[in-house]
Amino acid sequence: MGEGIIFKALSGFYYVDDGQRLVTCRARGKFRHKKETPLVGDRVTFTPLEEGTGALDAILPRKNEFQRPAVANIDLLVIIASGAVPVTDPFLIDRVVSIAEGRGCESLICINKWDLEPAEDLYETYRKAGFATFRVSAETGEGVEALGQAIAGKVCAFTGNSGVGKSSILNALEPDFGLATGEVSDRLGRGRHTTRHVELFRLKNGAIVADTPGFSSFDTEGMELRAPQELQYTFREFAPYLDQCRFQGCAHVKEKGCAVLEAVKAGAIPRSRHESYVRLYQQAKEVPEWKRRQM
Ligand code: GDP
Ligand code: ZN
């Protein structure tokens, strides 16, 4: 029996990396009956057949899963941001971080184009909030090695607004990765096509990388359907204050005696993070309860 990770799924075939090679597997009939669809990123067992082919036997338990892109078992969401054109809106960072936190996926913030614009405020915001944060220039190579060490051995999904330097960073991390800038999406069959393929790549440092669509489509659909009172737990730096508010069930928006608001005022919680929280909270509040129960 073999075991590995699905790196690619195409036309009913699953390409499973078992650490040595890519085995072309077909799913057995039971996957069709059980409504259990193997995802890229799934750890699977398979029965080896002739000449590098196999039959998928089982999907091992998932650590997490995302719909857009359809991928499972992401250890680390690598968010590429920039203070230079195109400037990254912190709200978009906070939104994907909140999704990742809710699914037990760690986030790392990489602030690229540091050579053009040292975005110290952005850097400080995420460092202070408790994330691994990196100052990087894909152009000069600054910070690239440190980023490489941070993602080594992990299954990572890269995301960020278009033009922020995702392809450039992957090329800097792995010079023979061979992506022309702006090519990530094309190589993965997006942009020109409507279907969203996602594919994993192994880097030499052992990192396994999935390129994901930009922030705007990264699993944010339906996010506002989450219960508003759950949102507070996806802002990690709020944690020490959550049980110190004067009133139980405090929304941490504008309540009197709110310990979160006091921490914002004292500078212990970055203001822009709290602003993002309020925005997401209000979006979630607008959804009527009956609609939420459909989820
Ligand atoms: P993607 O859309 O996120 O994949 O972005 P690209 O990697 O295609 O980069 C967009 C543009 O920004 C290209 O012209 C890159 O050469 C440029 N670029 C990327 N990273 C840096 C950087 O750190 N510094 C500078 N000066 N330019 C960069
Ligand atoms: Zn509060």
mmCIF file of C-alpha atoms and ligand atoms in Angstrom:
data_model
loop_
_atom_site.group_PDB
_atom_site.id
_atom_site.type_symbol
_atom_site.label_atom_id
_atom_site.label_comp_id
_atom_site.label_asym_id
_atom_site.label_seq_id
_atom_site.Cartn_x
_atom_site.Cartn_y
_atom_site.Cartn_z
ATOM 1 C CA MET A 1 0.000 0.000 0.000
ATOM 2 C CA GLY A 2 1.189 3.493 -0.779
ATOM 3 C CA GLU A 3 0.606 6.773 0.985
ATOM 4 C CA GLY A 4 1.036 10.300 -0.266
ATOM 5 C CA ILE A 5 -0.436 13.709 -0.973
ATOM 6 C CA ILE A 6 -2.618 14.603 -3.941
ATOM 7 C CA PHE A 7 -0.625 17.262 -5.824
ATOM 8 C CA LYS A 8 -2.936 17.626 -8.781
ATOM 9 C CA ALA A 9 -6.400 16.543 -9.865
ATOM 10 C CA LEU A 10 -7.397 16.488 -13.497
ATOM 11 C CA SER A 11 -10.186 14.769 -15.443
ATOM 12 C CA GLY A 12 -10.780 12.040 -12.887
ATOM 13 C CA PHE A 13 -7.089 11.384 -12.251
ATOM 14 C CA TYR A 14 -5.326 12.173 -9.015
ATOM 15 C CA TYR A 15 -1.586 12.693 -9.072
ATOM 16 C CA VAL A 16 -0.246 11.493 -5.744
ATOM 17 C CA ASP A 17 3.224 12.468 -4.547
ATOM 18 C CA ASP A 18 4.502 9.686 -2.283
ATOM 19 C CA GLY A 19 7.781 11.482 -1.557
ATOM 20 C CA GLN A 20 9.585 9.732 -4.386
ATOM 21 C CA ARG A 21 7.458 10.099 -7.443
ATOM 22 C CA LEU A 22 4.096 11.154 -8.784
ATOM 23 C CA VAL A 23 1.677 8.217 -8.986
ATOM 24 C CA THR A 24 -1.278 8.589 -11.319
ATOM 25 C CA CYS A 25 -4.313 7.311 -9.433
ATOM 26 C CA ARG A 26 -7.937 6.758 -10.231
ATOM 27 C CA ALA A 27 -10.526 6.997 -7.498
ATOM 28 C CA ARG A 28 -12.400 3.812 -6.755
ATOM 29 C CA GLY A 29 -16.144 3.687 -7.181
ATOM 30 C CA LYS A 30 -16.798 4.161 -3.475
ATOM 31 C CA PHE A 31 -15.696 7.780 -3.659
ATOM 32 C CA ARG A 32 -18.475 8.472 -6.096
ATOM 33 C CA HIS A 33 -21.110 6.831 -3.902
ATOM 34 C CA LYS A 34 -19.958 8.377 -0.642
ATOM 35 C CA LYS A 35 -20.017 11.920 -1.949
ATOM 36 C CA GLU A 36 -16.503 12.162 -0.653
ATOM 37 C CA THR A 37 -14.458 14.035 -3.188
ATOM 38 C CA PRO A 38 -10.693 13.839 -2.934
ATOM 39 C CA LEU A 39 -9.111 17.295 -2.833
ATOM 40 C CA VAL A 40 -5.684 18.520 -3.796
ATOM 41 C CA GLY A 41 -3.728 18.441 -0.539
ATOM 42 C CA ASP A 42 -5.486 15.332 0.740
ATOM 43 C CA ARG A 43 -3.340 12.686 2.340
ATOM 44 C CA VAL A 44 -4.398 9.420 0.802
ATOM 45 C CA THR A 45 -3.607 5.742 0.732
ATOM 46 C CA PHE A 46 -3.497 3.912 -2.573
ATOM 47 C CA THR A 47 -2.846 0.495 -4.044
ATOM 48 C CA PRO A 48 0.060 0.658 -6.485
ATOM 49 C CA LEU A 49 -0.677 -0.786 -9.901
ATOM 50 C CA GLU A 50 1.564 -1.147 -12.921
ATOM 51 C CA GLU A 51 3.920 1.571 -14.172
ATOM 52 C CA GLY A 52 3.420 4.425 -11.782
ATOM 53 C CA THR A 53 -0.345 4.119 -11.561
ATOM 54 C CA GLY A 54 -2.534 3.276 -8.616
ATOM 55 C CA ALA A 55 -6.032 3.173 -7.174
ATOM 56 C CA LEU A 56 -7.038 5.547 -4.369
ATOM 57 C CA ASP A 57 -8.194 3.619 -1.325
ATOM 58 C CA ALA A 58 -8.890 6.166 1.379
ATOM 59 C CA ILE A 59 -8.650 9.820 2.292
ATOM 60 C CA LEU A 60 -6.960 10.314 5.649
ATOM 61 C CA PRO A 61 -8.592 12.765 8.089
ATOM 62 C CA ARG A 62 -8.320 16.402 6.967
ATOM 63 C CA LYS A 63 -6.754 19.096 9.081
ATOM 64 C CA ASN A 64 -8.739 21.763 7.237
ATOM 65 C CA GLU A 65 -10.248 22.447 3.865
ATOM 66 C CA PHE A 66 -10.953 25.425 1.660
ATOM 67 C CA GLN A 67 -13.431 25.788 -1.189
ATOM 68 C CA ARG A 68 -11.645 28.454 -3.189
ATOM 69 C CA PRO A 69 -9.180 27.165 -4.029
ATOM 70 C CA ALA A 70 -10.396 23.617 -3.418
ATOM 71 C CA VAL A 71 -7.521 22.429 -1.305
ATOM 72 C CA ALA A 72 -7.059 20.543 1.967
ATOM 73 C CA ASN A 73 -4.502 20.364 4.763
ATOM 74 C CA ILE A 74 -2.906 23.777 4.450
ATOM 75 C CA ASP A 75 -0.428 24.328 7.302
ATOM 76 C CA LEU A 76 0.404 27.900 6.502
ATOM 77 C CA LEU A 77 -1.308 30.675 4.604
ATOM 78 C CA VAL A 78 1.432 32.904 3.189
ATOM 79 C CA ILE A 79 -0.047 36.330 2.649
ATOM 80 C CA ILE A 80 1.973 38.522 0.335
ATOM 81 C CA ALA A 81 1.336 42.223 0.896
ATOM 82 C CA SER A 82 2.955 45.428 -0.264
ATOM 83 C CA GLY A 83 3.176 49.056 0.729
ATOM 84 C CA ALA A 84 4.165 49.976 -2.842
ATOM 85 C CA VAL A 85 1.857 49.853 -5.837
ATOM 86 C CA PRO A 86 -0.379 47.889 -5.691
ATOM 87 C CA VAL A 87 -0.827 48.872 -2.036
ATOM 88 C CA THR A 88 -2.462 46.115 -0.002
ATOM 89 C CA ASP A 89 -5.628 46.989 1.906
ATOM 90 C CA PRO A 90 -5.164 45.680 5.472
ATOM 91 C CA PHE A 91 -8.855 44.801 5.612
ATOM 92 C CA LEU A 92 -8.296 42.196 2.899
ATOM 93 C CA ILE A 93 -5.409 40.725 4.869
ATOM 94 C CA ASP A 94 -7.521 40.588 8.037
ATOM 95 C CA ARG A 95 -10.386 38.932 6.236
ATOM 96 C CA VAL A 96 -8.302 36.014 4.941
ATOM 97 C CA VAL A 97 -6.440 35.749 8.235
ATOM 98 C CA SER A 98 -9.781 35.481 10.023
ATOM 99 C CA ILE A 99 -10.862 32.678 7.700
ATOM 100 C CA ALA A 100 -7.571 30.863 8.199
ATOM 101 C CA GLU A 101 -7.731 31.249 11.992
ATOM 102 C CA GLY A 102 -11.250 29.853 11.981
ATOM 103 C CA ARG A 103 -9.969 26.731 10.257
ATOM 104 C CA GLY A 104 -6.860 26.103 12.277
ATOM 105 C CA CYS A 105 -4.501 27.307 9.585
ATOM 106 C CA GLU A 106 -1.553 29.463 10.610
ATOM 107 C CA SER A 107 -0.942 32.739 8.723
ATOM 108 C CA LEU A 108 2.349 34.361 7.810
ATOM 109 C CA ILE A 109 2.555 37.939 6.536
ATOM 110 C CA CYS A 110 5.198 38.746 3.975
ATOM 111 C CA ILE A 111 5.557 42.413 3.120
ATOM 112 C CA ASN A 112 7.172 42.521 -0.289
ATOM 113 C CA LYS A 113 8.612 45.406 -2.326
ATOM 114 C CA TRP A 114 10.449 46.594 0.754
ATOM 115 C CA ASP A 115 13.053 48.153 -1.584
ATOM 116 C CA LEU A 116 10.365 50.444 -2.998
ATOM 117 C CA GLU A 117 8.395 51.124 0.155
ATOM 118 C CA PRO A 118 9.430 50.034 3.641
ATOM 119 C CA ALA A 119 5.906 49.675 4.986
ATOM 120 C CA GLU A 120 6.873 49.816 8.658
ATOM 121 C CA ASP A 121 3.318 50.441 9.901
ATOM 122 C CA LEU A 122 1.989 47.374 8.134
ATOM 123 C CA TYR A 123 4.904 45.341 9.420
ATOM 124 C CA GLU A 124 4.382 46.499 13.001
ATOM 125 C CA THR A 125 0.646 45.859 12.862
ATOM 126 C CA TYR A 126 1.059 42.171 12.098
ATOM 127 C CA ARG A 127 4.145 41.622 14.214
ATOM 128 C CA LYS A 128 2.317 43.111 17.176
ATOM 129 C CA ALA A 129 -0.811 41.091 16.466
ATOM 130 C CA GLY A 130 1.315 37.971 16.865
ATOM 131 C CA PHE A 131 2.024 36.770 13.347
ATOM 132 C CA ALA A 132 5.302 35.738 11.808
ATOM 133 C CA THR A 133 5.956 38.816 9.683
ATOM 134 C CA PHE A 134 8.690 39.311 7.086
ATOM 135 C CA ARG A 135 10.148 42.281 5.251
ATOM 136 C CA VAL A 136 11.007 41.070 1.781
ATOM 137 C CA SER A 137 12.172 42.323 -1.561
ATOM 138 C CA ALA A 138 11.919 39.831 -4.387
ATOM 139 C CA GLU A 139 13.950 42.378 -6.367
ATOM 140 C CA THR A 140 17.022 42.658 -4.086
ATOM 141 C CA GLY A 141 16.603 39.313 -2.352
ATOM 142 C CA GLU A 142 16.247 40.901 1.082
ATOM 143 C CA GLY A 143 14.411 38.627 3.520
ATOM 144 C CA VAL A 144 13.926 35.857 0.987
ATOM 145 C CA GLU A 145 16.092 33.370 2.846
ATOM 146 C CA ALA A 146 14.291 34.002 6.139
ATOM 147 C CA LEU A 147 10.957 33.506 4.406
ATOM 148 C CA GLY A 148 12.252 30.257 2.886
ATOM 149 C CA GLN A 149 13.214 28.991 6.339
ATOM 150 C CA ALA A 150 9.807 29.877 7.736
ATOM 151 C CA ILE A 151 7.929 27.872 5.123
ATOM 152 C CA ALA A 152 10.346 24.924 4.905
ATOM 153 C CA GLY A 153 8.658 21.584 5.397
ATOM 154 C CA LYS A 154 5.145 23.050 5.432
ATOM 155 C CA VAL A 155 2.212 22.869 3.059
ATOM 156 C CA CYS A 156 1.662 26.507 2.155
ATOM 157 C CA ALA A 157 -0.887 28.465 0.183
ATOM 158 C CA PHE A 158 0.259 31.787 -1.235
ATOM 159 C CA THR A 159 -2.242 34.573 -1.616
ATOM 160 C CA GLY A 160 -2.190 38.310 -2.125
ATOM 161 C CA ASN A 161 -3.529 40.996 -4.391
ATOM 162 C CA SER A 162 -2.546 40.771 -8.021
ATOM 163 C CA GLY A 163 0.813 42.387 -8.839
ATOM 164 C CA VAL A 164 2.042 42.180 -5.267
ATOM 165 C CA GLY A 165 4.887 39.863 -6.276
ATOM 166 C CA LYS A 166 3.747 36.279 -5.675
ATOM 167 C CA SER A 167 5.470 34.899 -8.773
ATOM 168 C CA SER A 168 8.561 37.002 -8.112
ATOM 169 C CA ILE A 169 8.848 35.641 -4.584
ATOM 170 C CA LEU A 170 8.411 32.042 -5.685
ATOM 171 C CA ASN A 171 11.128 32.612 -8.269
ATOM 172 C CA ALA A 172 13.390 34.213 -5.676
ATOM 173 C CA LEU A 173 12.812 31.282 -3.313
ATOM 174 C CA GLU A 174 13.530 28.771 -6.051
ATOM 175 C CA PRO A 175 15.447 30.265 -8.979
ATOM 176 C CA ASP A 176 14.757 27.336 -11.294
ATOM 177 C CA PHE A 177 11.067 27.341 -10.483
ATOM 178 C CA GLY A 178 10.793 28.986 -13.872
ATOM 179 C CA LEU A 179 7.782 31.232 -13.565
ATOM 180 C CA ALA A 180 7.640 34.399 -15.556
ATOM 181 C CA THR A 181 6.230 37.151 -13.390
ATOM 182 C CA GLY A 182 2.500 37.241 -13.664
ATOM 183 C CA GLU A 183 2.532 33.675 -14.875
ATOM 184 C CA VAL A 184 1.393 31.849 -11.750
ATOM 185 C CA SER A 185 -2.235 32.065 -12.652
ATOM 186 C CA ASP A 186 -1.728 31.055 -16.245
ATOM 187 C CA ARG A 187 0.397 28.086 -15.377
ATOM 188 C CA LEU A 188 -2.328 26.863 -13.076
ATOM 189 C CA GLY A 189 -4.984 27.304 -15.668
ATOM 190 C CA ARG A 190 -6.676 30.342 -14.219
ATOM 191 C CA GLY A 191 -7.307 33.746 -15.597
ATOM 192 C CA ARG A 192 -7.954 32.551 -19.106
ATOM 193 C CA HIS A 193 -10.173 29.711 -17.989
ATOM 194 C CA THR A 194 -13.065 29.786 -15.627
ATOM 195 C CA THR A 195 -12.294 26.533 -13.839
ATOM 196 C CA ARG A 196 -9.991 26.900 -10.896
ATOM 197 C CA HIS A 197 -7.326 24.274 -10.827
ATOM 198 C CA VAL A 198 -5.005 24.261 -7.949
ATOM 199 C CA GLU A 199 -1.760 22.374 -8.007
ATOM 200 C CA LEU A 200 0.924 21.773 -5.414
ATOM 201 C CA PHE A 201 4.635 22.224 -6.075
ATOM 202 C CA ARG A 202 7.497 20.927 -3.980
ATOM 203 C CA LEU A 203 10.327 23.383 -3.343
ATOM 204 C CA LYS A 204 13.859 22.209 -2.559
ATOM 205 C CA ASN A 205 13.549 23.286 1.065
ATOM 206 C CA GLY A 206 10.735 20.774 1.475
ATOM 207 C CA ALA A 207 7.965 23.351 1.376
ATOM 208 C CA ILE A 208 4.932 22.327 -0.629
ATOM 209 C CA VAL A 209 3.317 25.325 -2.247
ATOM 210 C CA ALA A 210 -0.152 25.940 -3.625
ATOM 211 C CA ASP A 211 -0.750 29.132 -5.477
ATOM 212 C CA THR A 212 -4.173 30.498 -4.734
ATOM 213 C CA PRO A 213 -6.346 33.111 -6.332
ATOM 214 C CA GLY A 214 -6.120 36.674 -5.109
ATOM 215 C CA PHE A 215 -7.661 37.932 -1.907
ATOM 216 C CA SER A 216 -10.945 38.834 -3.470
ATOM 217 C CA SER A 217 -11.929 35.272 -4.228
ATOM 218 C CA PHE A 218 -10.031 33.433 -1.526
ATOM 219 C CA ASP A 219 -12.813 31.553 0.231
ATOM 220 C CA THR A 220 -14.448 34.772 1.302
ATOM 221 C CA GLU A 221 -17.809 33.936 -0.189
ATOM 222 C CA GLY A 222 -20.361 33.363 2.488
ATOM 223 C CA MET A 223 -18.005 34.545 5.147
ATOM 224 C CA GLU A 224 -20.545 37.045 6.402
ATOM 225 C CA LEU A 225 -22.792 34.081 7.131
ATOM 226 C CA ARG A 226 -20.653 33.153 10.091
ATOM 227 C CA ALA A 227 -22.156 33.908 13.468
ATOM 228 C CA PRO A 228 -20.923 37.402 14.451
ATOM 229 C CA GLN A 229 -20.133 36.303 17.998
ATOM 230 C CA GLU A 230 -17.588 33.792 16.673
ATOM 231 C CA LEU A 231 -15.557 36.437 14.910
ATOM 232 C CA GLN A 232 -13.804 37.629 18.072
ATOM 233 C CA TYR A 233 -11.960 34.300 18.368
ATOM 234 C CA THR A 234 -10.392 34.722 14.930
ATOM 235 C CA PHE A 235 -8.506 37.868 16.002
ATOM 236 C CA ARG A 236 -5.792 36.243 18.089
ATOM 237 C CA GLU A 237 -4.535 39.374 19.811
ATOM 238 C CA PHE A 238 -8.004 39.947 21.329
ATOM 239 C CA ALA A 239 -7.732 36.722 23.349
ATOM 240 C CA PRO A 240 -6.237 38.122 26.582
ATOM 241 C CA TYR A 241 -9.047 40.708 26.859
ATOM 242 C CA LEU A 242 -12.144 38.768 25.871
ATOM 243 C CA ASP A 243 -13.198 37.758 29.369
ATOM 244 C CA GLN A 244 -12.347 41.129 30.894
ATOM 245 C CA CYS A 245 -15.122 43.202 29.350
ATOM 246 C CA ARG A 246 -17.677 44.609 31.781
ATOM 247 C CA PHE A 247 -20.655 42.971 30.120
ATOM 248 C CA GLN A 248 -21.032 39.365 29.135
ATOM 249 C CA GLY A 249 -21.621 38.952 25.437
ATOM 250 C CA CYS A 250 -19.777 42.210 24.702
ATOM 251 C CA ALA A 251 -19.444 42.694 20.948
ATOM 252 C CA HIS A 252 -16.244 44.760 21.346
ATOM 253 C CA VAL A 253 -17.572 47.348 18.920
ATOM 254 C CA LYS A 254 -18.400 50.401 21.061
ATOM 255 C CA GLU A 255 -19.554 49.033 24.431
ATOM 256 C CA LYS A 256 -18.753 50.759 27.720
ATOM 257 C CA GLY A 257 -16.156 48.937 29.763
ATOM 258 C CA CYS A 258 -14.942 46.912 26.796
ATOM 259 C CA ALA A 259 -11.459 45.584 27.528
ATOM 260 C CA VAL A 260 -10.728 45.110 23.816
ATOM 261 C CA LEU A 261 -11.487 48.769 23.088
ATOM 262 C CA GLU A 262 -9.311 49.819 26.011
ATOM 263 C CA ALA A 263 -6.473 47.693 24.630
ATOM 264 C CA VAL A 264 -6.892 49.423 21.259
ATOM 265 C CA LYS A 265 -6.734 52.804 22.981
ATOM 266 C CA ALA A 266 -3.632 51.757 24.912
ATOM 267 C CA GLY A 267 -1.974 50.611 21.690
ATOM 268 C CA ALA A 268 -1.848 46.940 22.662
ATOM 269 C CA ILE A 269 -4.174 45.961 19.810
ATOM 270 C CA PRO A 270 -3.439 47.542 16.406
ATOM 271 C CA ARG A 271 -6.203 49.969 15.490
ATOM 272 C CA SER A 272 -6.540 48.783 11.890
ATOM 273 C CA ARG A 273 -7.046 45.214 13.101
ATOM 274 C CA HIS A 274 -9.909 46.332 15.306
ATOM 275 C CA GLU A 275 -11.387 48.367 12.453
ATOM 276 C CA SER A 276 -11.371 45.240 10.280
ATOM 277 C CA TYR A 277 -13.051 43.304 13.083
ATOM 278 C CA VAL A 278 -15.833 45.890 13.356
ATOM 279 C CA ARG A 279 -16.369 45.840 9.602
ATOM 280 C CA LEU A 280 -16.586 42.046 9.494
ATOM 281 C CA TYR A 281 -18.812 42.024 12.580
ATOM 282 C CA GLN A 282 -21.231 44.460 11.016
ATOM 283 C CA GLN A 283 -21.340 42.500 7.773
ATOM 284 C CA ALA A 284 -22.127 39.358 9.742
ATOM 285 C CA LYS A 285 -24.814 41.161 11.792
ATOM 286 C CA GLU A 286 -26.657 42.209 8.666
ATOM 287 C CA VAL A 287 -27.400 38.629 7.726
ATOM 288 C CA PRO A 288 -30.787 37.541 9.079
ATOM 289 C CA GLU A 289 -30.739 34.554 11.400
ATOM 290 C CA TRP A 290 -32.894 32.368 9.130
ATOM 291 C CA LYS A 291 -30.353 32.710 6.361
ATOM 292 C CA ARG A 292 -27.503 31.786 8.620
ATOM 293 C CA ARG A 293 -29.177 28.547 9.706
ATOM 294 C CA GLN A 294 -29.113 27.341 6.114
ATOM 295 C CA MET A 295 -25.350 27.077 6.231
HETATM 296 P P1 GDP B 1 1.956 38.595 -8.830
HETATM 297 O O1 GDP B 1 0.816 39.074 -9.674
HETATM 298 O O2 GDP B 1 1.605 38.698 -7.381
HETATM 299 O O3 GDP B 1 2.472 37.252 -9.188
HETATM 300 O O4 GDP B 1 3.147 39.675 -9.045
HETATM 301 P P2 GDP B 1 4.479 39.555 -9.931
HETATM 302 O O5 GDP B 1 5.457 38.628 -9.281
HETATM 303 O O6 GDP B 1 4.090 39.266 -11.325
HETATM 304 O O7 GDP B 1 5.079 41.032 -9.790
HETATM 305 C C1 GDP B 1 4.444 42.169 -10.312
HETATM 306 C C2 GDP B 1 5.477 43.233 -10.664
HETATM 307 O O8 GDP B 1 6.134 43.700 -9.477
HETATM 308 C C3 GDP B 1 6.580 42.719 -11.570
HETATM 309 O O9 GDP B 1 6.879 43.745 -12.490
HETATM 310 C C4 GDP B 1 7.749 42.481 -10.634
HETATM 311 O O10 GDP B 1 9.001 42.622 -11.272
HETATM 312 C C5 GDP B 1 7.550 43.569 -9.600
HETATM 313 N N1 GDP B 1 8.077 43.179 -8.275
HETATM 314 C C6 GDP B 1 7.774 42.052 -7.576
HETATM 315 N N2 GDP B 1 8.401 42.041 -6.390
HETATM 316 C C7 GDP B 1 9.135 43.184 -6.331
HETATM 317 C C8 GDP B 1 9.998 43.753 -5.323
HETATM 318 O O11 GDP B 1 10.227 43.226 -4.243
HETATM 319 N N3 GDP B 1 10.550 44.977 -5.610
HETATM 320 C C9 GDP B 1 10.319 45.625 -6.787
HETATM 321 N N4 GDP B 1 10.916 46.800 -6.975
HETATM 322 N N5 GDP B 1 9.513 45.115 -7.736
HETATM 323 C C10 GDP B 1 8.924 43.914 -7.517
HETATM 324 ZN ZN ZN B 2 -15.609 43.983 24.740
#
